[in-house]
XYZ file of C-alpha atoms in Angstrom:
179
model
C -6.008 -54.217 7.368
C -7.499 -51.588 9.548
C -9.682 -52.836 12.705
C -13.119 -51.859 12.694
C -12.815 -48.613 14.535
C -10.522 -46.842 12.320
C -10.820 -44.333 9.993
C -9.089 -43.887 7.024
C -8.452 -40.206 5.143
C -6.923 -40.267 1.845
C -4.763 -37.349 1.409
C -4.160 -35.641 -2.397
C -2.946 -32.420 -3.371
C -1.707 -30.480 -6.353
C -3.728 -32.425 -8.914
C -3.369 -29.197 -11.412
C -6.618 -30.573 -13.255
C -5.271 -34.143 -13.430
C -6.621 -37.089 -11.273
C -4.452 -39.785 -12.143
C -6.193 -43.290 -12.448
C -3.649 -44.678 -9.782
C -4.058 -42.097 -7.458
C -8.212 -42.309 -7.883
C -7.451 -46.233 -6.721
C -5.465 -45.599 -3.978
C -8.719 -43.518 -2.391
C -10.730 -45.933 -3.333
C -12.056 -47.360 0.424
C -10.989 -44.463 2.211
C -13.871 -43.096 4.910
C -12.606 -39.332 3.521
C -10.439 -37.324 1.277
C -8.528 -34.461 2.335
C -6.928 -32.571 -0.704
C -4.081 -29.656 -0.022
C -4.898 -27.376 -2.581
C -4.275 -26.408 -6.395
C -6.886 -28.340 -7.293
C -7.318 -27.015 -10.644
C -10.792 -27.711 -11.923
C -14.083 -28.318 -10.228
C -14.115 -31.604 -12.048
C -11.507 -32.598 -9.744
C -13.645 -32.161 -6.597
C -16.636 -33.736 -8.313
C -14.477 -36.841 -9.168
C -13.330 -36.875 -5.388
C -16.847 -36.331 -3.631
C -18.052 -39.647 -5.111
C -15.373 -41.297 -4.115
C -15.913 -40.182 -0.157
C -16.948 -37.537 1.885
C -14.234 -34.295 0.909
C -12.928 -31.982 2.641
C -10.677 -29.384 -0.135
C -8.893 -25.579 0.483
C -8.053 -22.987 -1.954
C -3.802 -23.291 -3.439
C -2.280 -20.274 -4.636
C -3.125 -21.630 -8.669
C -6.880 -22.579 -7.790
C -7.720 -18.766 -9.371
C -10.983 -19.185 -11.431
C -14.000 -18.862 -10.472
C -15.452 -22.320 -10.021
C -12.629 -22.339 -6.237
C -13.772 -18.868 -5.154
C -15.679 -21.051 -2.495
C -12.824 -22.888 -1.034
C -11.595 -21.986 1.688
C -7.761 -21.306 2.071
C -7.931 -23.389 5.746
C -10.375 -26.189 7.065
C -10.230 -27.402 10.553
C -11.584 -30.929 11.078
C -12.261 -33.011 13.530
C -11.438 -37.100 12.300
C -13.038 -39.241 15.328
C -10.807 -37.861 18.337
C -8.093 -35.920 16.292
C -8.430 -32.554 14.908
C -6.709 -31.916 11.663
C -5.955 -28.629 9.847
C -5.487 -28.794 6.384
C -3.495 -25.590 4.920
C -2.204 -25.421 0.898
C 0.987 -23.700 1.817
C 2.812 -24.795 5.304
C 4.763 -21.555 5.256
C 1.328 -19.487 5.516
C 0.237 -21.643 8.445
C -1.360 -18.865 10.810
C -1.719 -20.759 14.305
C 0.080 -22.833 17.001
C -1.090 -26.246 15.944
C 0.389 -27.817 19.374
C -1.643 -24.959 21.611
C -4.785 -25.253 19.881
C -5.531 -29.350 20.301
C -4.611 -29.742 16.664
C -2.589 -33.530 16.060
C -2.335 -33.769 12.585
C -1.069 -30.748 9.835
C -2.053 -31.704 6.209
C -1.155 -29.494 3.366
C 0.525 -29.313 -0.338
C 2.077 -26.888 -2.321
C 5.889 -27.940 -2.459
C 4.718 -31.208 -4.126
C 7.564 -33.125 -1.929
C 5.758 -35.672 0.250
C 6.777 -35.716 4.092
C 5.450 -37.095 7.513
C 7.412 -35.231 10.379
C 6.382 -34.665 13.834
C 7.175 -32.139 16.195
C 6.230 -31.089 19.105
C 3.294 -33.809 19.094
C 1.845 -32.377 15.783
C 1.994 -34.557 12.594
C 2.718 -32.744 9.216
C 1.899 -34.887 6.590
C 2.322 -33.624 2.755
C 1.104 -36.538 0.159
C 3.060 -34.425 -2.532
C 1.624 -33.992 -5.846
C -0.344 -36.327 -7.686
C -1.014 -34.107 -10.543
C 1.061 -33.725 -13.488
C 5.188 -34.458 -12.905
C 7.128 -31.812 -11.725
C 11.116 -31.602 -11.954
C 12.001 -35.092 -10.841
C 9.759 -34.950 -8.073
C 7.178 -37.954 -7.436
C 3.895 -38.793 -8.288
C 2.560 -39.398 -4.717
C -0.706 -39.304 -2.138
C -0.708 -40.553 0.965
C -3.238 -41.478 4.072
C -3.740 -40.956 7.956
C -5.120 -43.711 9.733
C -6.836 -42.450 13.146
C -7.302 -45.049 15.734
C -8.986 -43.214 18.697
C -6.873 -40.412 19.560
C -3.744 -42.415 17.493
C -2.578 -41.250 13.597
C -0.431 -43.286 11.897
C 0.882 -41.663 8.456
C 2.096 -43.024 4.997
C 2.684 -41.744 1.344
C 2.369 -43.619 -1.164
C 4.327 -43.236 -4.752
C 2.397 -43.854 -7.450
C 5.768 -43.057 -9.886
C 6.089 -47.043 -10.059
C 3.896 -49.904 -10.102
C -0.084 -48.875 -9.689
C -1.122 -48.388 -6.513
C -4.212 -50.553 -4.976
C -6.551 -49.694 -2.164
C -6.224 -50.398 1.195
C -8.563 -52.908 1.996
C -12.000 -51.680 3.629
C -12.723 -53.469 7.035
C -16.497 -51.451 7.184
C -18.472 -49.288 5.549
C -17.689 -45.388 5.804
C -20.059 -43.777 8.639
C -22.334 -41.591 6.802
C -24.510 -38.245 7.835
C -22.142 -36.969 10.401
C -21.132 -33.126 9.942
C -18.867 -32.941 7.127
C -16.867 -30.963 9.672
C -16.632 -33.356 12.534
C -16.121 -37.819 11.418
């Protein structure tokens, strides 16, 4: 359970058009949802946004017209951490560690990781979307605590997934840009 200050950010990526019913209840509860990137259809980010508060960018398949407005970076602020989301890690275009940033999110090589270096967290939830090679079916979540992040993913490839419970009710009305 999370104490009452926390926020929690449900992380998805490479859905490809498919929002899996598992990964749908894993963000259920979550204060926001981040998503890395080849989305694949605007139904996807309609799904999401009633879910929570989204924040999405542009992957190299999001193509048609309905993703023209995504942006291929966000940078957000998640209570005292800043957090720059990014489809494709290898494209990343800044010094996270020089520029305040704490926490990396992005998609694209649908294998999930948490590393840290140099003070920066890199999380990847890994696809959720449809099965590719013998990777996993996977999302994952940041918990910020004040200026802390914890990280986890999740693998949805087994038993269902259930959400985390909810110890208050998501803050609403603050700049998408800045929870």
């Amino acid at each position: 359970m999370t104490a009452i200050n926390d926020l929690r950010v449900g992380l998805i990526s490479d859905t490809h058009g498919l929002l899996r019913p598992d990964a749908r209840a894993f963000l259920m509860g979550c204060d926001y949802i981040v998503h890395g990137g080849d989305v694949g259809s605007a139904e996807i980010l309609d799904e999401l946004a009633v879910t929570a508060p989204l924040i999405a960018v542009r992957g190299n398949n999001d193509t048609e017209p309905w993703a023209a407005h995504l942006p291929l970076t966000e940078l957000i602020r998640v209570g005292n951490v800043f957090v720059y989301v990014i489809h494709n890690l290898e494209e990343l275009d800044i010094d996270p560690a020089a520029a305040g940033i704490r926490v990396i999110v992005s998609g694209h090589s649908h294998k999930p990781m948490i590393e840290e270096r140099d003070q920066v967290l890199y999380v990847n939830p890994g696809s959720s979307g449809p099965r590719r090679f013998k990777l996993p079916i996977s999302v994952g979540e940041i918990i910020v605590s004040g200026s802390a992040v914890k990280a986890r993913i999740v693998d949805l490839s087994g038993p269902p997934a259930s959400p985390a419970p909810r110890a208050h009710p998501p803050t609403r009305g603050r700049s998408r840009r800045s929870w």
